[in-house]
Coordinates of C-alpha atoms and ligand atoms in Angstrom, one line a residue:
M1 CA -39.8 -45.1 -3.9
K2 CA -36.8 -42.9 -4.8
S3 CA -34.6 -44.1 -7.7
R4 CA -31.1 -45.2 -7.1
A5 CA -29.7 -42.1 -8.7
T6 CA -31.8 -39.8 -6.5
R7 CA -30.7 -41.6 -3.4
L8 CA -27.1 -41.4 -4.4
Y9 CA -27.5 -37.6 -5.1
D10 CA -29.1 -37.1 -1.7
W11 CA -26.3 -39.0 0.0
V12 CA -23.6 -37.0 -1.8
T13 CA -25.4 -33.7 -1.0
A14 CA -25.6 -34.7 2.6
H15 CA -21.9 -35.6 2.8
P16 CA -19.7 -32.7 1.6
P17 CA -16.0 -33.2 1.8
P18 CA -14.5 -31.7 5.0
G19 CA -13.1 -28.2 5.3
P20 CA -14.3 -25.4 3.0
F21 CA -17.0 -27.5 1.4
R22 CA -18.9 -27.4 4.7
R23 CA -20.9 -24.3 5.0
A24 CA -20.3 -24.1 8.8
A25 CA -16.6 -23.5 8.0
W26 CA -17.3 -20.0 6.7
R27 CA -17.9 -18.0 9.8
S28 CA -17.5 -14.3 9.1
P29 CA -20.7 -12.5 10.2
L30 CA -20.2 -9.9 7.5
R31 CA -20.8 -12.2 4.5
G32 CA -24.3 -12.1 3.2
T33 CA -26.3 -11.3 0.1
W34 CA -26.7 -7.6 1.1
L35 CA -23.0 -7.1 1.5
T36 CA -22.3 -8.8 -1.8
S37 CA -25.0 -6.6 -3.5
V38 CA -23.4 -3.4 -2.3
F39 CA -20.0 -4.3 -3.8
G40 CA -21.9 -5.6 -6.9
L41 CA -23.6 -2.3 -7.3
V42 CA -20.3 -0.4 -7.2
L43 CA -18.9 -2.7 -9.8
L44 CA -22.1 -2.6 -11.9
V45 CA -21.6 1.2 -12.2
G46 CA -17.8 1.3 -12.4
L47 CA -16.9 -1.7 -14.7
P48 CA -18.9 -0.6 -17.7
V49 CA -17.0 2.7 -17.7
V50 CA -13.7 0.7 -17.6
I51 CA -15.0 -1.5 -20.4
I52 CA -16.2 1.3 -22.7
T53 CA -13.1 3.4 -22.2
G54 CA -11.0 0.4 -22.9
L55 CA -12.8 -0.4 -26.2
L56 CA -12.6 3.3 -27.1
S57 CA -8.8 3.1 -26.7
Y58 CA -8.7 0.3 -29.3
V59 CA -10.7 2.5 -31.7
A60 CA -8.5 5.6 -30.9
Y61 CA -5.4 3.6 -32.1
G62 CA -6.9 3.6 -35.6
P63 CA -7.6 0.0 -36.6
Q64 CA -8.7 1.2 -40.0
Y65 CA -5.0 2.2 -40.6
G66 CA -3.8 -1.2 -39.6
Q67 CA -2.2 0.2 -36.4
A68 CA -4.4 -1.1 -33.6
F69 CA -3.1 -3.8 -31.2
P70 CA -3.9 -6.6 -31.6
G71 CA -4.0 -6.2 -35.4
D72 CA -6.3 -9.0 -36.6
V73 CA -9.1 -9.7 -34.2
G74 CA -11.3 -11.5 -36.7
W75 CA -15.0 -11.1 -35.9
L76 CA -14.2 -9.2 -32.7
H77 CA -13.3 -6.1 -34.6
L78 CA -15.1 -3.0 -33.5
P79 CA -16.7 -0.4 -35.8
S80 CA -13.9 2.1 -36.4
F81 CA -14.3 5.8 -36.8
D82 CA -11.8 8.7 -37.2
W83 CA -10.9 9.7 -33.6
P84 CA -12.0 13.4 -33.3
T85 CA -9.7 16.2 -32.5
A86 CA -12.2 18.8 -31.3
W87 CA -11.7 18.2 -27.6
H88 CA -8.0 18.1 -26.9
S89 CA -8.3 16.1 -23.7
L90 CA -10.5 13.4 -25.1
Y91 CA -8.0 10.5 -25.0
R92 CA -6.5 11.9 -21.8
V93 CA -9.9 11.6 -20.1
T94 CA -11.0 8.3 -21.6
Q95 CA -7.7 6.5 -21.1
G96 CA -7.0 8.3 -17.7
L97 CA -10.4 7.0 -16.6
H98 CA -9.7 3.5 -17.9
V99 CA -6.5 3.2 -16.0
A100 CA -7.4 5.1 -12.8
L101 CA -10.8 3.6 -12.4
G102 CA -9.6 0.1 -13.3
I103 CA -7.0 0.4 -10.5
A104 CA -9.3 2.1 -8.0
L105 CA -11.8 -0.8 -8.4
I106 CA -9.2 -3.5 -7.5
P107 CA -10.1 -3.4 -3.7
V108 CA -13.8 -3.6 -4.6
V109 CA -13.3 -6.6 -6.8
L110 CA -11.2 -8.3 -4.1
A111 CA -13.8 -7.5 -1.5
K112 CA -16.6 -8.9 -3.6
L113 CA -14.6 -12.1 -4.4
W114 CA -14.0 -12.5 -0.6
S115 CA -17.7 -12.1 0.0
V116 CA -18.7 -14.9 -2.3
I117 CA -15.8 -17.3 -1.7
P118 CA -18.0 -20.0 0.0
K119 CA -19.7 -20.3 -3.4
L120 CA -16.4 -21.6 -4.9
F121 CA -16.9 -24.6 -2.6
T122 CA -20.6 -25.2 -3.3
W123 CA -21.4 -28.9 -2.8
P124 CA -22.3 -30.7 -5.0
P125 CA -20.5 -28.7 -7.7
A126 CA -23.0 -28.6 -10.5
V127 CA -26.0 -30.8 -11.0
S128 CA -28.1 -29.1 -13.7
V129 CA -27.3 -27.5 -17.1
K130 CA -28.4 -24.1 -15.7
Q131 CA -26.0 -24.4 -12.8
A132 CA -23.2 -25.5 -15.2
V133 CA -23.8 -22.5 -17.4
E134 CA -23.8 -20.3 -14.4
R135 CA -20.5 -21.7 -13.1
I136 CA -18.8 -21.4 -16.5
S137 CA -19.9 -17.8 -16.8
L138 CA -18.5 -17.2 -13.3
L139 CA -15.2 -18.7 -14.4
M140 CA -15.1 -16.3 -17.3
L141 CA -16.1 -13.4 -15.0
V142 CA -13.7 -14.0 -12.2
G143 CA -10.8 -15.4 -14.4
G144 CA -11.4 -12.5 -16.8
I145 CA -11.4 -9.7 -14.3
L146 CA -8.3 -11.0 -12.5
F147 CA -6.5 -11.4 -15.8
E148 CA -7.4 -7.9 -17.0
L149 CA -6.4 -6.3 -13.7
V150 CA -3.1 -8.1 -13.5
T151 CA -2.1 -7.6 -17.1
G152 CA -3.3 -3.9 -17.0
V153 CA -1.4 -3.1 -13.9
L154 CA 1.7 -4.8 -15.1
N155 CA 1.5 -2.8 -18.4
T156 CA 1.3 0.5 -16.5
Q157 CA 4.3 -0.7 -14.6
Y158 CA 6.1 -1.5 -17.8
D159 CA 6.7 -5.0 -16.6
Y160 CA 6.2 -7.3 -19.5
I161 CA 6.9 -10.4 -17.6
F162 CA 4.4 -12.5 -19.4
G163 CA 5.6 -14.2 -22.5
F164 CA 2.8 -12.9 -24.7
D165 CA 1.8 -9.6 -26.3
F166 CA 0.1 -7.3 -23.7
Y167 CA -2.5 -5.8 -26.1
T168 CA -3.5 -9.1 -27.6
A169 CA -4.0 -10.7 -24.2
H170 CA -5.7 -7.7 -22.7
Y171 CA -8.1 -7.4 -25.7
W172 CA -9.1 -11.1 -25.8
G173 CA -9.3 -11.2 -22.0
A174 CA -11.6 -8.3 -22.1
W175 CA -14.1 -10.1 -24.3
I176 CA -14.1 -13.2 -22.2
F177 CA -14.7 -10.9 -19.2
I178 CA -17.4 -9.0 -20.9
A179 CA -19.3 -12.2 -21.9
G180 CA -19.1 -13.4 -18.3
F181 CA -20.1 -10.0 -17.0
V182 CA -23.2 -9.8 -19.2
V183 CA -24.4 -13.3 -18.2
H184 CA -23.7 -12.6 -14.6
V185 CA -25.6 -9.3 -14.5
G186 CA -28.5 -10.9 -16.4
L187 CA -28.7 -13.7 -13.8
K188 CA -28.1 -11.6 -10.6
L189 CA -29.5 -8.2 -11.2
P190 CA -32.9 -8.9 -9.8
T191 CA -31.4 -10.5 -6.6
M192 CA -29.1 -7.5 -6.2
L193 CA -31.9 -4.9 -6.6
R194 CA -34.2 -6.8 -4.3
T195 CA -31.6 -7.4 -1.6
L196 CA -30.3 -3.8 -1.6
R197 CA -33.7 -2.7 -0.4
T198 CA -33.6 -5.0 2.7
R199 CA -31.1 -2.9 4.6
S200 CA -30.2 0.8 4.7
L201 CA -26.6 1.7 4.0
R202 CA -26.9 4.7 6.2
T203 CA -27.9 2.6 9.2
E204 CA -25.1 0.1 8.4
L205 CA -22.6 3.0 8.4
R206 CA -23.8 3.9 11.9
T207 CA -23.6 0.4 13.3
S208 CA -20.7 -0.2 15.7
L209 CA -18.7 -3.4 16.0
P210 CA -20.5 -4.9 19.0
A211 CA -23.9 -4.3 17.2
T212 CA -22.7 -6.1 14.0
V213 CA -24.6 -9.3 13.5
A214 CA -24.9 -11.7 10.6
E215 CA -27.5 -11.2 7.8
P216 CA -30.4 -13.6 7.8
Q217 CA -30.2 -16.9 5.9
D218 CA -31.5 -16.9 2.4
E219 CA -31.4 -19.0 -0.7
N220 CA -28.1 -17.5 -1.8
A221 CA -26.3 -19.3 1.1
L222 CA -23.8 -16.5 1.6
A223 CA -24.6 -15.6 5.3
P224 CA -22.8 -18.0 7.7
V225 CA -24.9 -20.7 9.4
A226 CA -22.6 -20.6 12.4
P227 CA -21.4 -17.0 12.6
A228 CA -18.4 -16.0 14.7
S229 CA -18.6 -12.7 16.6
A230 CA -17.5 -9.8 14.4
S231 CA -13.9 -8.6 14.5
L232 CA -14.7 -5.8 11.9
S233 CA -18.0 -3.9 11.4
R234 CA -19.5 -3.5 8.0
R235 CA -18.7 0.2 8.3
G236 CA -15.1 -0.9 9.0
L237 CA -15.0 -3.1 5.9
F238 CA -16.4 -0.4 3.7
G239 CA -13.8 2.0 5.2
L240 CA -11.0 -0.4 4.4
V241 CA -12.1 -0.9 0.8
A242 CA -12.8 2.8 0.2
G243 CA -9.5 3.8 1.9
S244 CA -7.5 1.3 -0.3
S245 CA -9.2 2.6 -3.4
A246 CA -8.4 6.2 -2.4
L247 CA -4.8 5.3 -1.7
L248 CA -4.4 3.6 -5.1
T249 CA -6.1 6.5 -6.8
V250 CA -3.7 9.0 -5.2
A251 CA -0.8 6.7 -6.2
T252 CA -1.9 6.8 -9.9
L253 CA -3.2 10.3 -9.9
G254 CA 0.1 12.1 -10.3
N255 CA 0.7 9.8 -13.2
T256 CA -2.6 10.4 -14.8
V257 CA -3.4 14.1 -14.3
G258 CA -0.1 15.3 -13.0
G259 CA 3.1 15.6 -15.0
G260 CA 3.6 18.8 -13.0
S261 CA 2.6 19.7 -9.6
L262 CA 1.1 16.4 -8.7
R263 CA 3.9 14.3 -9.9
W264 CA 5.4 13.6 -6.5
T265 CA 2.2 11.8 -5.5
A266 CA 2.7 9.2 -8.2
F267 CA 4.7 6.8 -6.1
L268 CA 3.4 4.0 -8.3
S269 CA 5.1 5.6 -11.3
V270 CA 8.0 3.5 -12.5
R271 CA 9.5 6.3 -14.6
G272 CA 12.0 8.6 -13.1
Q273 CA 10.8 11.9 -11.8
S274 CA 13.0 14.2 -13.9
Y275 CA 13.6 14.1 -17.7
G276 CA 15.6 17.1 -18.6
D277 CA 16.2 20.7 -17.7
G278 CA 13.6 23.4 -17.2
P279 CA 11.1 23.5 -20.1
T280 CA 11.8 20.0 -21.3
D281 CA 11.5 18.4 -17.9
F282 CA 8.4 16.3 -18.5
Q283 CA 7.6 12.6 -18.8
V284 CA 9.5 10.7 -21.5
N285 CA 8.1 7.4 -22.8
R286 CA 11.2 5.9 -24.5
T287 CA 14.4 7.8 -24.4
A288 CA 16.5 8.4 -27.5
R289 CA 19.1 6.0 -26.2
T290 CA 16.5 3.2 -25.9
A291 CA 15.2 3.9 -29.3
K292 CA 18.7 3.8 -30.7
I293 CA 18.7 7.4 -31.9
T294 CA 22.2 8.8 -31.9
P295 CA 23.2 12.6 -31.8
A296 CA 24.6 12.1 -35.3
M297 CA 21.2 11.0 -36.7
V298 CA 19.6 14.2 -35.5
G299 CA 22.5 16.6 -36.4
P300 CA 22.9 18.9 -39.3
A301 CA 22.5 16.1 -41.8
W302 CA 18.9 15.5 -40.7
R303 CA 16.2 16.1 -43.4
L304 CA 12.5 15.9 -43.6
R305 CA 11.2 14.2 -46.7
L306 CA 7.6 15.0 -47.9
T307 CA 6.2 12.6 -50.5
G308 CA 2.9 11.5 -52.1
G309 CA 1.8 14.9 -53.3
G310 CA 2.6 16.6 -56.6
A311 CA 5.7 18.2 -55.4
E312 CA 8.2 16.2 -53.4
R313 CA 10.2 18.1 -50.9
V314 CA 13.3 17.7 -48.8
L315 CA 13.6 20.2 -46.0
T316 CA 16.2 21.1 -43.4
R317 CA 15.3 22.2 -39.9
E318 CA 16.1 25.8 -40.7
Q319 CA 13.7 25.7 -43.6
L320 CA 11.0 24.4 -41.4
L321 CA 11.7 27.1 -38.8
A322 CA 11.4 29.7 -41.6
M323 CA 7.8 28.6 -42.4
P324 CA 4.9 30.1 -40.5
Q325 CA 5.0 28.8 -36.9
H326 CA 2.0 28.0 -34.8
T327 CA 1.8 27.4 -31.1
A328 CA -0.7 25.1 -29.3
T329 CA -1.0 23.8 -25.8
L330 CA -1.7 20.1 -26.2
P331 CA -1.5 16.9 -24.1
I332 CA 0.5 13.8 -24.6
A333 CA -1.8 11.0 -23.2
C334 CA -0.2 7.6 -23.0
V335 CA -2.1 4.3 -23.0
E336 CA -0.5 3.7 -19.6
G337 CA -2.7 6.4 -18.2
W338 CA -0.3 9.2 -17.6
S339 CA -0.5 12.4 -19.5
S340 CA 1.3 15.7 -19.7
V341 CA 0.2 19.0 -21.2
Q342 CA 2.9 21.2 -22.9
T343 CA 3.0 24.2 -25.2
W344 CA 4.3 23.1 -28.6
T345 CA 5.5 25.3 -31.5
G346 CA 6.0 24.2 -35.1
V347 CA 4.7 23.9 -38.6
R348 CA 1.0 23.0 -39.2
L349 CA 0.7 19.5 -40.7
R350 CA -1.7 20.9 -43.3
D351 CA 0.8 23.5 -44.4
L352 CA 3.4 20.7 -45.0
A353 CA 0.8 18.8 -47.0
A354 CA 0.1 21.9 -49.1
L355 CA 3.8 22.4 -49.6
A356 CA 4.1 18.9 -50.9
G357 CA 1.3 19.5 -53.4
A358 CA -1.3 17.5 -51.4
S359 CA -3.9 20.1 -50.4
S360 CA -6.3 17.7 -48.7
P361 CA -4.8 14.2 -48.2
H362 CA -7.1 11.4 -47.1
T363 CA -4.4 9.8 -45.0
T364 CA -0.9 10.9 -43.9
S365 CA 1.8 8.5 -42.8
V366 CA 4.9 9.4 -40.9
R367 CA 8.2 7.6 -40.4
S368 CA 10.6 8.0 -37.6
L369 CA 14.4 7.8 -37.7
E370 CA 14.0 5.0 -35.2
P371 CA 15.2 1.9 -36.9
R372 CA 12.8 -0.7 -35.6
G373 CA 9.6 -1.4 -33.7
A374 CA 6.0 -0.5 -33.6
F375 CA 6.6 3.1 -32.7
N376 CA 8.6 4.2 -35.7
H377 CA 5.6 4.9 -38.0
A378 CA 2.0 6.1 -37.7
T379 CA -0.9 7.0 -40.0
Y380 CA -3.4 9.8 -39.4
G381 CA -6.9 10.5 -40.9
H382 CA -7.9 13.6 -42.8
G383 CA -9.4 15.4 -39.8
Q384 CA -6.3 14.8 -37.6
V385 CA -4.0 16.4 -40.1
H386 CA -6.3 19.3 -40.9
D387 CA -6.9 20.4 -37.4
E388 CA -5.4 23.9 -37.0
D389 CA -3.5 22.7 -33.9
A390 CA -2.0 19.6 -35.6
L391 CA 1.7 20.2 -35.7
L392 CA 5.1 19.0 -36.7
A393 CA 6.6 20.4 -33.5
L394 CA 10.1 21.8 -33.5
R395 CA 10.0 23.5 -30.1
V396 CA 8.3 23.0 -26.7
N397 CA 7.7 25.5 -23.9
G398 CA 9.8 28.1 -25.7
V399 CA 12.9 26.1 -26.3
D400 CA 14.1 23.5 -28.9
L401 CA 12.8 20.0 -28.4
S402 CA 15.2 17.9 -26.4
I403 CA 16.4 14.7 -28.1
D404 CA 14.4 12.6 -25.7
H405 CA 11.2 14.4 -26.7
G406 CA 11.8 14.0 -30.4
Y407 CA 14.3 16.6 -31.7
P408 CA 14.6 17.6 -34.5
A409 CA 10.8 17.3 -35.1
R410 CA 7.8 15.3 -33.7
V411 CA 4.1 15.0 -34.4
I412 CA 1.7 16.5 -32.0
I413 CA -2.1 16.2 -32.8
P414 CA -5.0 17.1 -30.5
A415 CA -6.6 14.2 -28.7
L416 CA -4.4 11.6 -30.4
P417 CA -3.2 8.7 -28.3
G418 CA 0.4 9.3 -27.2
V419 CA 1.7 6.3 -29.0
H420 CA 1.1 8.0 -32.4
Q421 CA 2.7 11.3 -31.4
T422 CA 5.8 10.1 -33.3
K423 CA 9.2 11.4 -32.3
W424 CA 12.3 12.0 -34.5
V425 CA 10.2 12.2 -37.7
T426 CA 12.1 11.8 -40.9
S427 CA 9.4 11.5 -43.6
M428 CA 5.8 12.2 -44.3
D429 CA 3.7 10.6 -47.0
F430 CA 0.4 12.1 -48.1
R431 CA -2.2 9.9 -49.8
G432 CA -5.5 10.3 -51.6
A433 CA -5.2 14.1 -52.0
Ligands
LIG1 N1 9.7 7.3 -32.6 C1 9.0 7.2 -31.4 N2 8.0 8.0 -31.2 C2 7.2 7.8 -30.0 C3 7.6 6.8 -29.1 C4 8.7 6.0 -29.4 O1 9.0 5.1 -28.6 N3 9.4 6.2 -30.6 N4 6.8 6.6 -28.0 C5 5.4 7.1 -28.1 C6 4.6 7.0 -26.9 S1 4.0 5.5 -26.5 C7 4.3 8.1 -26.2 S2 3.3 8.0 -24.8 C8 4.8 9.5 -26.6 C9 5.6 10.1 -25.4 O2 6.2 11.3 -25.8 P1 7.3 11.9 -24.8 O3 8.3 10.8 -24.6 O4 7.9 13.1 -25.4 O5 6.6 12.2 -23.5 O6 5.7 9.4 -27.7 C10 5.3 8.5 -28.7 N5 6.2 8.7 -29.8
LIG2 MO1 2.6 5.7 -24.8

């Protein structure tokens, strides 16, 4: 004799609510464990790259100098290290990958969600602890990835419509997503690997629309029980997803690697396409006007103050120009994914340190003329200031800096995230010499 509870359970299971809760309502012949596994494999390879480059960005900001966003992350802080300068394009590549790959994977994420949507309506919802854990991890996974994609894209579009700090949200969201991702991979990896062997991608890519039939039924309950005839082949679906990714990649590419010849392709770029004349016509993050920098502030009265060493100094721009000048071709690589490589000329930061009586400072902090905000100061580690290409730039591409690019003087350090390439520098403080 079955118990009362078991009979009730059997009855509930046999009587799903109408509509999407009935498996027969899902009729696309493309849905099935194999299709989901293909998208799963792409994400399994791609998402860890997005995760790792994202976490590296946090480290590159220099949390050890109190300048990472979000500031206090409690036990979720990452081990920090001094971001190296040896490879000039390091942040350009890690952050370019983070943004470009994150955007390119959007169609794959959507396709995978589409492929498993009947699972959202599984009936009965959850009957065991294991199922409940699985469903909570799915909520973290799906909610997390959608949240990260939306906030990430809006940030590159400079559209801070949400009423919270982007970095804080994106960082915490990332950890929720990572937790869901790890649990999900742990649970589903064997199924994915097993299922991928049941069909050949090559054959699928050669299968025409009329020959497209549903996958066989299995315990994952993704293949339709009552398939409609196909209106799109698997080949067509893969083409649609890959084509969308390619389009999005092209649309962000000019932003990410361009700055010059490819800029016209960056039709997703929200910034204007021109920023000045000739040599100073390259991407501007925030203009002097937005930063409340007036021509008077950067006129003849401007001085650079060097403190913290044995010999405090106050220098005019002419005095800086009279010091040994060094030229280096270095990128500005913004967290938003775009970067631009220019040829900068100015005084080596280590020469300025020596001039101020600090031959080998442990940390160097700069301040900008900019009155307010998170951009008006930055701190650098020993290696960043001692790199032979680390400059207080006075000129770019053979001409004086334009006011939008930081005239009279700006910091430019190899591989440093753009946010710390401080413009309109007014003082430098050397510590721990
Ligand atoms: N003082 C100041 N420095 C700043 C900024 C700023 O807003 N104010 N923006 C930073 C950011 S986020 C970037 S990406 C670079 C961009 O430099 P650019 O405008 O010359 O391209 O400058 C950095 N330096
Ligand atoms: Mo930036």
